[in-house]
């Protein structure tokens, strides 16, 4: 067989061409896949991968805003900012977070009680955002960290502005304080706007106007190296500072109210009846809000909480006390309003009162009685028997409805948080509270003691001041406010806050004047219970003393102040406004366990009235 017959050239050629075509197809497919991937990376997903690339060398850092300041009505500083050293951590730059926190704790730079707050904040924000470990470091602590800084990548000291209260405890319950941002705070706040922010308002004005005071967080893009060190600032969007807030408080009047209370537990609230502005809101004892802005230890906080004098308790808004005889002018006005009495009607007071067919005696504070009294003298001398009878005549339903017109038993609506309701008893309230059957809901004896502001009735000092202001303004009231105005950050002009008027009460002007005249007789009458403060007054003061029992006194027993434990003595109260004919200030004073409204509370009101009206006259 010939060798040429064993070789098939055509077949080999076809096989070669097939292999070339297959290789070309494979090369084409691979080239197409490569081109597709290039287009996908560089065109379709360019923005996405560009951002990922930037993240390797560019860090976005928040720029916290400067918190706005708080001033009183005259522009005196109540809350300022001062530079401090702040210890911060950036989670994405820390390899072992738990060990880092443990090492910082060992150096005394992080407190054990702060760890839950720190860990919660780290979980709630993005890993490139700084977390505040300590809001304020002392110079010694800053130096200690500087020595050990190489051990803590991702942890550094930053110069920040921190809250400072130059007046210390003065007006602490009204101003409030700032504290570390908690997980609960982050749920109510806009998280992105609090990046890099260590503190937020907790109570008082700091909490009420947090949105105005905080401002808007900015950011800056930083070029950093592999170790996280800043090489260059690429872009900056400046933060918008918070707005300055002016309060209606008068610092001089506030300081006087607190000085008048001194070491005693109590509260003073002063309002301008013409617009509802709060001139003074004192609750004593107080606390230093700087303790909270600096970072209060749990041990110190527990000590404040367990103090039996309760310095953290805002007595002005949250203290609920029997109003005692301070409601008598309003109750007398209720008698006139419903037509169950006239100013000239008289009642004989033998020193006690009994319901028909009952032997129980409801005693008057004056054992021998007041004799025959009319409306004016019953208020001036604070005759209990007159108001026992009037309460029974009116009945609990009309008493409730009329006193509610003056804001008792409900929040006043003041623009700082924390206010409690007080309690204005009624049949409906008792039916719900005690789940009593219809025929056992309310008893006549409960009506009797409600007539002198005892029993179930409770009111806060703010409510008493608010009710006094409505009466002083002849039935025209305003929602109490602490906001005087907000400073425009662009123009620097103060934008005043508008007052919030309440619907005017439908009262007979002549009857209102009868009630006011009876309060004037309390201070300026010959037998008025507060005549001691009216003897040399250059203005006409309308007032009413009150005493609220803390513990009951059994039938046949007598109250002996000297043998009674100090904390079991009655609370002393006094409400007042002046000048009576054209009121410019309305006041409620409460002195816990002060025993006598005329001796303990009335002089405080007189001091504030003198101070305010004398300065207004200048």
Coordinates of C-alpha atoms in Angstrom, one line a residue:
X1 CA 0.0 0.0 0.0
X2 CA 1.3 3.4 -0.9
X3 CA 2.2 5.8 1.9
X4 CA 0.2 8.6 0.3
X5 CA -2.9 6.5 0.8
X6 CA -2.3 6.4 4.6
X7 CA -2.3 10.3 4.8
X8 CA -5.6 12.2 4.5
X9 CA -4.7 15.8 4.0
X10 CA -8.3 17.1 3.7
X11 CA -9.3 15.4 6.9
X12 CA -6.3 17.0 8.7
X13 CA -7.1 20.4 7.3
X14 CA -10.7 20.2 8.4
X15 CA -9.6 19.2 11.9
X16 CA -7.1 22.0 12.1
X17 CA -9.7 24.5 11.0
X18 CA -12.2 23.2 13.5
X19 CA -9.7 23.7 16.3
X20 CA -8.9 27.2 15.2
X21 CA -12.6 28.1 15.1
X22 CA -13.1 26.5 18.6
X23 CA -10.1 28.5 20.0
X24 CA -11.4 31.6 18.4
X25 CA -14.8 31.1 19.9
X26 CA -13.3 30.5 23.4
X27 CA -11.1 33.6 23.0
X28 CA -14.0 35.7 21.9
X29 CA -16.2 34.5 24.8
X30 CA -13.4 35.2 27.3
X31 CA -12.8 38.6 25.8
X32 CA -16.5 39.4 25.8
X33 CA -16.7 38.3 29.5
X34 CA -13.7 40.5 30.3
X35 CA -15.3 43.4 28.5
X36 CA -18.6 42.8 30.2
X37 CA -16.9 42.8 33.6
X38 CA -15.0 46.0 32.8
X39 CA -18.2 47.7 31.7
X40 CA -20.0 46.5 34.8
X41 CA -17.2 47.7 37.1
X42 CA -16.4 51.0 35.4
X43 CA -19.8 52.0 34.0
X44 CA -22.8 50.3 35.5
X45 CA -21.5 50.1 39.1
X46 CA -19.0 52.9 39.0
X47 CA -20.6 54.9 41.7
X48 CA -20.9 52.0 44.1
X49 CA -17.3 50.8 43.7
X50 CA -16.0 54.4 43.7
X51 CA -17.6 54.8 47.2
X52 CA -16.0 51.6 48.4
X53 CA -12.7 52.7 47.1
X54 CA -13.1 56.1 48.8
X55 CA -13.8 54.3 52.1
X56 CA -10.4 52.8 52.1
X57 CA -8.7 56.2 52.2
X58 CA -11.4 58.8 53.1
X59 CA -13.2 59.0 56.4
X60 CA -16.4 60.9 56.9
X61 CA -16.4 62.5 60.3
X62 CA -19.4 64.3 61.9
X63 CA -19.0 67.9 63.1
X64 CA -21.2 68.4 66.2
X65 CA -22.9 71.7 66.4
X66 CA -22.3 74.2 69.2
X67 CA -25.2 74.0 71.6
X68 CA -27.3 77.2 72.0
X69 CA -27.2 79.2 75.3
X70 CA -29.9 79.8 77.8
X71 CA -30.5 83.3 79.2
X72 CA -33.0 84.8 81.7
X73 CA -35.4 87.5 80.6
X74 CA -32.7 90.2 81.1
X75 CA -30.1 88.4 79.1
X76 CA -28.2 87.0 82.0
X77 CA -26.5 83.6 81.3
X78 CA -28.1 80.5 82.7
X79 CA -26.3 77.9 80.7
X80 CA -23.0 78.3 78.8
X81 CA -20.5 76.2 76.9
X82 CA -16.8 75.8 77.8
X83 CA -13.9 73.9 76.2
X84 CA -13.1 70.4 77.6
X85 CA -11.1 67.3 76.8
X86 CA -13.3 64.5 75.5
X87 CA -12.2 60.9 75.1
X88 CA -13.6 59.4 71.9
X89 CA -13.4 56.0 70.1
X90 CA -14.0 55.1 66.4
X91 CA -15.2 51.5 66.4
X92 CA -14.0 50.6 62.8
X93 CA -10.4 51.5 63.9
X94 CA -10.4 49.3 67.0
X95 CA -9.5 45.6 66.5
X96 CA -10.6 44.3 69.9
X97 CA -13.3 46.6 71.3
X98 CA -13.9 44.7 74.6
X99 CA -10.2 44.5 75.4
X100 CA -9.7 48.2 74.6
X101 CA -12.6 49.2 76.9
X102 CA -11.2 46.9 79.6
X103 CA -7.7 48.5 79.3
X104 CA -9.1 52.0 79.5
X105 CA -11.1 51.0 82.5
X106 CA -8.0 49.7 84.2
X107 CA -6.4 53.1 83.6
X108 CA -9.3 54.8 85.3
X109 CA -10.4 56.6 82.1
X110 CA -13.7 54.7 81.6
X111 CA -16.1 53.9 84.4
X112 CA -17.7 50.4 84.7
X113 CA -21.2 51.9 85.1
X114 CA -20.7 53.7 81.7
X115 CA -20.0 50.5 79.7
X116 CA -23.7 49.6 78.9
X117 CA -24.3 53.2 77.7
X118 CA -21.1 53.1 75.5
X119 CA -21.9 49.7 74.1
X120 CA -25.4 50.7 73.3
X121 CA -24.3 53.8 71.5
X122 CA -21.7 51.8 69.5
X123 CA -24.5 49.4 68.4
X124 CA -26.9 52.2 67.4
X125 CA -24.6 54.2 65.1
X126 CA -22.3 53.6 62.1
X127 CA -18.9 52.2 62.9
X128 CA -17.0 55.2 61.4
X129 CA -18.8 57.6 63.8
X130 CA -17.0 58.5 67.0
X131 CA -18.4 57.2 70.3
X132 CA -17.9 59.4 73.4
X133 CA -16.3 57.4 76.2
X134 CA -15.9 60.3 78.7
X135 CA -17.4 63.7 78.2
X136 CA -14.9 65.5 80.4
X137 CA -11.3 64.5 81.3
X138 CA -9.3 66.3 83.8
X139 CA -5.8 67.6 82.9
X140 CA -4.3 64.7 84.9
X141 CA -6.5 62.1 83.0
X142 CA -5.7 63.7 79.7
X143 CA -2.0 63.4 80.5
X144 CA -2.4 59.8 81.6
X145 CA -4.0 58.9 78.3
X146 CA -1.3 60.7 76.3
X147 CA 1.4 58.5 77.8
X148 CA -0.5 55.3 76.9
X149 CA -1.9 56.5 73.6
X150 CA 0.1 54.2 71.3
X151 CA -1.6 51.3 72.9
X152 CA -5.1 52.5 71.8
X153 CA -5.4 52.9 68.0
X154 CA -8.8 54.3 67.3
X155 CA -9.1 56.2 70.6
X156 CA -8.1 59.8 70.9
X157 CA -8.8 63.0 72.9
X158 CA -10.8 65.7 71.2
X159 CA -11.3 69.3 72.3
X160 CA -15.0 69.9 72.6
X161 CA -17.5 72.3 74.1
X162 CA -19.3 71.1 77.2
X163 CA -22.3 72.5 79.1
X164 CA -21.6 74.7 82.1
X165 CA -24.1 76.2 84.5
X166 CA -22.5 79.3 86.0
X167 CA -25.1 79.7 88.7
X168 CA -24.8 76.2 90.1
X169 CA -28.0 75.1 91.8
X170 CA -29.9 78.4 91.1
X171 CA -33.1 77.7 89.1
X172 CA -31.9 74.1 88.5
X173 CA -35.3 72.6 88.2
X174 CA -36.5 75.2 85.7
X175 CA -33.3 75.2 83.6
X176 CA -32.7 71.4 83.8
X177 CA -29.5 69.8 82.7
X178 CA -27.8 67.8 79.9
X179 CA -26.6 64.3 80.3
X180 CA -25.1 61.5 78.3
X181 CA -27.1 60.4 75.3
X182 CA -28.8 57.0 76.2
X183 CA -30.4 54.3 74.0
X184 CA -33.8 55.6 75.1
X185 CA -32.8 59.1 74.0
X186 CA -31.7 57.9 70.6
X187 CA -35.2 56.4 70.1
X188 CA -36.8 59.8 70.4
X189 CA -34.0 61.8 68.8
X190 CA -33.0 62.0 65.1
X191 CA -29.9 59.7 65.3
X192 CA -28.1 61.1 62.3
X193 CA -28.2 64.6 63.8
X194 CA -26.6 63.4 67.0
X195 CA -23.5 61.8 65.5
X196 CA -20.6 63.0 67.5
X197 CA -22.8 64.5 70.1
X198 CA -22.2 63.3 73.7
X199 CA -25.1 64.9 75.6
X200 CA -28.7 65.9 75.3
X201 CA -31.3 67.8 77.5
X202 CA -32.8 65.6 80.2
X203 CA -35.2 67.8 82.1
X204 CA -36.4 71.4 82.3
X205 CA -35.7 73.9 79.6
X206 CA -32.8 71.9 78.3
X207 CA -35.2 69.1 77.4
X208 CA -38.2 71.2 76.4
X209 CA -36.2 73.2 73.7
X210 CA -33.7 70.5 72.7
X211 CA -34.6 70.9 69.0
X212 CA -33.7 74.6 69.1
X213 CA -30.7 74.3 71.3
X214 CA -29.0 71.4 69.6
X215 CA -28.6 72.7 66.1
X216 CA -27.7 70.6 63.0
X217 CA -24.7 68.3 62.7
X218 CA -22.2 68.9 59.9
X219 CA -19.5 66.6 58.4
X220 CA -16.1 66.7 56.9
X221 CA -14.3 64.3 54.6
X222 CA -10.7 63.5 55.8
X223 CA -7.9 61.8 53.8
X224 CA -6.3 59.3 56.2
X225 CA -3.5 56.8 56.0
X226 CA -3.6 53.1 56.8
X227 CA -3.1 53.9 60.5
X228 CA -6.2 56.2 60.5
X229 CA -4.1 59.4 60.8
X230 CA -5.6 62.5 59.1
X231 CA -3.5 63.6 56.1
X232 CA -5.8 66.2 54.6
X233 CA -9.4 67.6 54.9
X234 CA -11.0 67.1 51.5
X235 CA -14.5 68.6 52.1
X236 CA -16.3 70.3 54.9
X237 CA -20.0 71.0 55.6
X238 CA -20.1 73.2 58.7
X239 CA -22.6 72.4 61.5
X240 CA -25.4 74.9 62.2
X241 CA -25.1 76.0 65.8
X242 CA -28.1 75.8 68.1
X243 CA -30.3 78.8 68.8
X244 CA -30.0 80.8 72.0
X245 CA -33.2 80.6 74.1
X246 CA -34.4 83.3 76.5
X247 CA -36.5 82.2 79.4
X248 CA -39.1 84.3 81.2
X249 CA -37.4 83.8 84.5
X250 CA -36.1 86.8 86.3
X251 CA -32.8 85.8 87.9
X252 CA -33.0 88.3 90.7
X253 CA -36.5 87.3 91.7
X254 CA -35.5 83.6 91.4
X255 CA -32.5 84.0 93.7
X256 CA -34.7 85.9 96.2
X257 CA -37.3 83.1 96.2
X258 CA -34.6 80.5 96.8
X259 CA -33.0 82.6 99.5
X260 CA -36.3 83.1 101.3
X261 CA -36.9 79.4 101.4
X262 CA -33.3 78.9 102.6
X263 CA -32.8 75.4 104.2
X264 CA -36.5 74.7 104.3
X265 CA -38.2 72.3 101.9
X266 CA -40.7 74.0 99.7
X267 CA -41.5 75.8 96.5
X268 CA -42.3 79.3 95.2
X269 CA -43.9 80.0 91.8
X270 CA -44.4 83.6 90.6
X271 CA -46.4 84.4 87.4
X272 CA -47.2 87.5 85.5
X273 CA -51.0 87.3 85.3
X274 CA -51.1 89.5 82.2
X275 CA -49.4 86.9 80.0
X276 CA -48.7 83.7 81.9
X277 CA -44.9 84.2 82.0
X278 CA -43.1 82.4 84.8
X279 CA -41.1 84.9 86.7
X280 CA -39.7 82.5 89.3
X281 CA -40.0 78.7 89.7
X282 CA -38.1 77.6 92.8
X283 CA -38.0 74.1 94.3
X284 CA -35.8 73.6 97.4
X285 CA -33.6 72.0 98.2
X286 CA -32.0 72.0 94.7
X287 CA -29.0 70.3 93.0
X288 CA -26.1 71.4 91.0
X289 CA -26.8 70.6 87.3
X290 CA -23.0 70.7 86.6
X291 CA -22.8 67.3 88.3
X292 CA -24.8 65.8 85.5
X293 CA -23.1 67.6 82.6
X294 CA -19.7 66.5 83.9
X295 CA -20.8 62.9 84.1
X296 CA -22.3 61.8 87.4
X297 CA -21.2 58.5 88.9
X298 CA -23.9 56.0 89.8
X299 CA -22.9 56.2 93.4
X300 CA -23.3 59.9 93.6
X301 CA -26.6 59.7 91.7
X302 CA -27.9 57.1 94.1
X303 CA -26.9 59.3 97.0
X304 CA -29.0 62.2 95.5
X305 CA -31.9 59.9 94.9
X306 CA -31.9 58.5 98.5
X307 CA -31.5 61.9 100.1
X308 CA -34.7 62.2 102.3
X309 CA -35.0 65.9 101.4
X310 CA -35.3 64.9 97.7
X311 CA -33.2 67.6 96.0
X312 CA -34.0 66.0 92.5
X313 CA -37.7 66.3 93.1
X314 CA -39.3 69.3 91.4
X315 CA -41.8 70.4 94.0
X316 CA -43.2 73.2 91.9
X317 CA -44.4 70.9 89.1
X318 CA -44.6 67.5 90.7
X319 CA -45.3 68.2 94.4
X320 CA -49.0 67.4 95.1
X321 CA -50.3 68.8 98.3
X322 CA -53.7 69.5 99.9
X323 CA -54.3 73.2 99.0
X324 CA -55.9 73.9 102.4
X325 CA -57.6 77.2 102.9
X326 CA -56.1 78.7 99.8
X327 CA -59.1 77.6 97.8
X328 CA -61.6 79.5 100.1
X329 CA -61.7 82.7 97.9
X330 CA -62.6 80.6 94.9
X331 CA -65.1 78.5 96.8
X332 CA -66.7 81.7 98.1
X333 CA -66.9 82.9 94.5
X334 CA -68.6 79.6 93.7
X335 CA -71.2 80.2 96.3
X336 CA -72.0 83.6 94.7
X337 CA -71.9 82.3 91.2
X338 CA -74.4 79.5 91.9
X339 CA -76.6 81.8 94.0
X340 CA -76.5 79.8 97.2
X341 CA -75.2 82.8 99.2
X342 CA -74.7 86.6 99.0
X343 CA -71.8 88.6 100.5
X344 CA -73.9 89.8 103.4
X345 CA -75.1 86.3 104.5
X346 CA -73.7 85.5 107.9
X347 CA -72.8 82.2 109.7
X348 CA -72.2 81.7 113.4
X349 CA -69.0 79.9 114.1
X350 CA -68.8 78.3 117.5
X351 CA -65.5 76.5 116.7
X352 CA -67.1 73.4 115.2
X353 CA -69.6 72.1 112.7
X354 CA -71.7 68.9 112.6
X355 CA -73.8 67.5 109.8
X356 CA -77.5 67.1 110.6
X357 CA -78.2 64.0 112.7
X358 CA -74.5 63.4 113.1
X359 CA -72.5 63.7 116.3
X360 CA -69.1 64.0 114.7
X361 CA -67.7 67.5 115.0
X362 CA -65.5 69.1 112.3
X363 CA -63.4 71.5 114.1
X364 CA -62.4 75.0 113.2
X365 CA -58.7 75.9 113.4
X366 CA -59.7 78.4 116.1
X367 CA -61.0 76.4 119.0
X368 CA -63.2 79.1 120.5
X369 CA -64.7 80.0 117.0
X370 CA -64.9 83.2 115.1
X371 CA -68.4 84.2 116.1
X372 CA -70.7 85.7 113.4
X373 CA -68.9 86.1 110.0
X374 CA -69.9 87.0 106.5
X375 CA -68.1 86.1 103.3
X376 CA -65.3 88.7 103.5
X377 CA -64.6 88.0 107.2
X378 CA -64.8 84.3 106.7
X379 CA -62.0 84.5 104.1
X380 CA -60.0 87.2 106.0
X381 CA -60.1 85.1 109.3
X382 CA -60.1 81.8 107.4
X383 CA -63.2 80.5 109.2
X384 CA -63.5 76.8 108.5
X385 CA -67.1 76.5 109.8
X386 CA -68.3 79.0 107.1
X387 CA -66.8 76.9 104.4
X388 CA -68.0 73.6 105.9
X389 CA -71.5 74.9 105.6
X390 CA -70.9 76.4 102.1
X391 CA -69.4 73.1 100.9
X392 CA -72.5 71.1 102.0
X393 CA -74.8 73.6 100.4
X394 CA -72.9 73.6 97.1
X395 CA -72.3 69.8 96.9
X396 CA -69.2 68.1 95.6
X397 CA -70.3 68.2 91.9
X398 CA -70.7 72.0 91.8
X399 CA -67.5 72.5 93.8
X400 CA -65.6 70.2 91.4
X401 CA -67.0 72.0 88.3
X402 CA -66.3 75.5 89.5
X403 CA -62.7 74.9 90.8
X404 CA -61.9 73.1 87.6
X405 CA -62.5 76.4 85.8
X406 CA -59.4 77.7 87.6
X407 CA -57.2 74.9 86.4
X408 CA -57.2 72.8 89.5
X409 CA -57.0 69.0 89.0
X410 CA -55.4 69.2 85.6
X411 CA -52.0 70.1 84.1
X412 CA -51.6 73.8 83.4
X413 CA -49.8 73.0 80.1
X414 CA -46.5 74.7 81.0
X415 CA -44.0 74.2 78.3
X416 CA -41.4 72.2 80.3
X417 CA -41.9 68.5 80.9
X418 CA -42.7 66.6 84.1
X419 CA -45.9 68.4 85.4
X420 CA -48.4 66.3 87.4
X421 CA -52.2 66.6 87.4
X422 CA -53.0 67.2 91.1
X423 CA -56.4 65.9 92.1
X424 CA -59.8 67.5 92.1
X425 CA -62.2 64.9 93.6
X426 CA -65.7 64.2 92.2
X427 CA -68.2 61.4 92.3
X428 CA -67.0 60.1 89.0
X429 CA -63.4 60.1 90.0
X430 CA -64.1 58.2 93.3
X431 CA -66.3 55.7 91.5
X432 CA -63.4 54.8 89.2
X433 CA -60.6 55.1 91.7
X434 CA -62.3 53.0 94.5
X435 CA -64.8 50.9 92.4
X436 CA -67.6 51.7 94.8
X437 CA -71.2 50.8 94.2
X438 CA -73.5 53.7 93.2
X439 CA -75.0 54.2 96.6
X440 CA -71.6 54.3 98.3
X441 CA -69.7 56.5 96.0
X442 CA -69.5 59.8 98.0
X443 CA -70.2 60.6 101.6
X444 CA -71.3 63.9 103.1
X445 CA -68.3 64.1 105.4
X446 CA -66.0 64.0 102.4
X447 CA -67.8 67.1 101.0
X448 CA -67.3 68.9 104.3
X449 CA -63.5 68.5 104.4
X450 CA -63.2 69.3 100.7
X451 CA -64.6 72.7 101.6
X452 CA -61.3 73.6 103.3
X453 CA -59.0 72.0 100.7
X454 CA -58.4 68.8 102.6
X455 CA -59.4 65.2 102.0
X456 CA -58.6 63.8 98.5
X457 CA -57.9 67.2 97.0
X458 CA -54.3 67.8 95.8
X459 CA -52.7 70.6 93.9
X460 CA -49.2 71.5 92.8
X461 CA -47.7 74.9 93.6
X462 CA -47.8 75.8 89.9
X463 CA -51.5 75.0 89.8
X464 CA -52.1 77.2 92.8
X465 CA -50.1 80.1 91.2
X466 CA -52.0 79.6 87.9
X467 CA -55.4 79.6 89.7
X468 CA -54.4 82.7 91.6
X469 CA -53.4 84.4 88.3
X470 CA -56.7 83.7 86.7
X471 CA -58.6 85.2 89.7
X472 CA -56.2 88.2 89.8
X473 CA -56.9 88.8 86.1
X474 CA -60.7 88.7 86.7
X475 CA -61.2 85.4 84.9
X476 CA -58.8 85.8 82.0
X477 CA -56.0 83.3 82.1
X478 CA -52.9 82.2 80.1
X479 CA -51.1 79.0 79.8
X480 CA -47.9 79.3 82.0
X481 CA -44.8 79.6 79.9
X482 CA -41.1 79.7 80.4
X483 CA -40.2 80.7 76.8
X484 CA -39.6 84.4 76.4
X485 CA -38.1 84.2 72.9
X486 CA -35.5 82.7 70.6
X487 CA -32.5 84.5 69.1
X488 CA -32.3 84.5 65.4
X489 CA -28.8 83.1 64.5
X490 CA -28.6 85.2 61.3
X491 CA -29.8 88.6 62.5
X492 CA -29.1 88.3 66.2
X493 CA -32.6 89.6 66.9
X494 CA -34.8 88.2 69.6
X495 CA -38.0 86.7 68.3
X496 CA -40.5 86.9 71.2
X497 CA -42.7 84.0 72.0
X498 CA -46.4 84.6 71.9
X499 CA -48.5 84.1 75.0
X500 CA -51.2 81.5 75.0
X501 CA -54.5 82.9 76.3
X502 CA -57.2 80.6 77.7
X503 CA -61.0 81.2 77.2
X504 CA -62.3 83.8 79.5
X505 CA -64.4 82.6 82.4
X506 CA -68.1 83.6 82.3
X507 CA -68.1 85.3 85.8
X508 CA -70.0 88.2 87.2
X509 CA -67.5 91.0 87.6
X510 CA -69.1 92.3 90.8
X511 CA -68.9 88.8 92.3
X512 CA -65.2 88.5 91.3
X513 CA -64.5 91.8 93.1
X514 CA -66.2 90.5 96.2
X515 CA -63.8 87.5 96.2
X516 CA -60.8 89.8 95.6
X517 CA -61.9 92.2 98.4
X518 CA -62.1 89.3 100.8
X519 CA -58.4 88.4 99.9
X520 CA -57.4 92.0 100.4
X521 CA -58.9 91.8 103.9
X522 CA -56.7 88.8 104.6
X523 CA -53.6 91.1 104.3
X524 CA -55.0 94.5 105.1
X525 CA -58.0 93.8 107.4
X526 CA -57.8 94.3 111.1
X527 CA -58.4 90.6 111.7
X528 CA -56.8 89.2 108.6
X529 CA -54.6 86.1 109.0
X530 CA -51.8 87.7 107.0
X531 CA -52.1 91.3 108.3
X532 CA -48.5 91.2 109.6
X533 CA -47.2 91.4 106.0
X534 CA -49.6 94.2 105.0
X535 CA -48.9 96.7 107.8
X536 CA -46.4 98.9 105.9
X537 CA -47.0 97.7 102.3
X538 CA -46.9 100.5 99.7
X539 CA -49.3 98.5 97.5
X540 CA -52.5 96.6 98.0
X541 CA -51.9 92.9 98.3
X542 CA -54.7 90.3 97.9
X543 CA -53.7 87.0 99.6
X544 CA -54.9 83.9 101.3
X545 CA -53.1 81.8 103.9
X546 CA -53.5 78.0 104.1
X547 CA -52.4 75.1 106.3
X548 CA -52.5 71.5 105.1
X549 CA -52.5 68.7 107.6
X550 CA -49.9 66.0 107.0
X551 CA -51.3 63.6 109.7
X552 CA -54.8 63.5 111.1
X553 CA -55.7 64.6 114.6
X554 CA -58.2 62.5 116.4
X555 CA -61.4 63.9 118.0
X556 CA -60.7 65.4 121.4
X557 CA -56.9 65.8 120.7
X558 CA -55.1 69.1 120.2
X559 CA -52.2 69.8 117.9
X560 CA -49.0 70.6 119.8
X561 CA -46.2 71.9 117.5
X562 CA -43.5 71.4 120.0
X563 CA -44.2 67.7 120.6
X564 CA -44.9 66.9 116.9
X565 CA -42.2 65.6 114.7
X566 CA -41.0 68.2 112.3
X567 CA -42.0 66.2 109.2
X568 CA -45.5 65.6 110.6
X569 CA -46.2 69.3 111.0
X570 CA -48.7 70.8 108.6
X571 CA -47.6 72.4 105.3
X572 CA -47.7 76.2 105.2
X573 CA -49.2 77.8 102.1
X574 CA -49.9 81.3 100.8
X575 CA -51.3 82.7 97.6
X576 CA -51.2 86.3 96.6
X577 CA -51.3 88.9 93.8
X578 CA -50.5 92.6 93.7
X579 CA -51.4 95.3 93.2
X580 CA -54.9 94.0 93.8
X581 CA -56.5 96.6 91.5
X582 CA -54.1 96.0 88.6
X583 CA -52.1 92.8 89.3
X584 CA -48.6 92.4 87.9
X585 CA -47.5 89.4 89.9
X586 CA -49.3 86.3 91.2
X587 CA -47.5 84.0 93.7
X588 CA -48.0 80.6 95.4
X589 CA -45.7 79.7 98.2
X590 CA -45.4 76.3 99.9
X591 CA -43.2 75.5 102.9
X592 CA -43.3 71.8 103.7
X593 CA -44.0 71.2 107.4
X594 CA -44.0 75.0 107.9
X595 CA -47.0 74.8 110.3
X596 CA -48.3 78.3 109.6
X597 CA -49.1 79.9 106.3
X598 CA -49.1 83.4 107.8
X599 CA -45.8 82.9 109.6
X600 CA -43.8 80.7 107.2
X601 CA -45.2 81.4 103.7
X602 CA -46.7 84.9 103.6
X603 CA -43.4 86.7 104.3
X604 CA -41.8 85.0 101.4
X605 CA -44.6 86.3 99.1
X606 CA -44.3 89.8 100.5
X607 CA -40.5 89.8 99.8
X608 CA -41.0 88.8 96.1
X609 CA -43.9 91.3 95.6
X610 CA -41.8 94.2 97.0
X611 CA -38.8 93.2 94.8
X612 CA -40.8 92.9 91.6
X613 CA -43.1 95.8 91.9
X614 CA -40.3 98.2 93.1
X615 CA -38.2 97.3 90.1
X616 CA -41.1 97.5 87.7
X617 CA -41.8 101.0 89.0
X618 CA -38.2 102.2 88.2

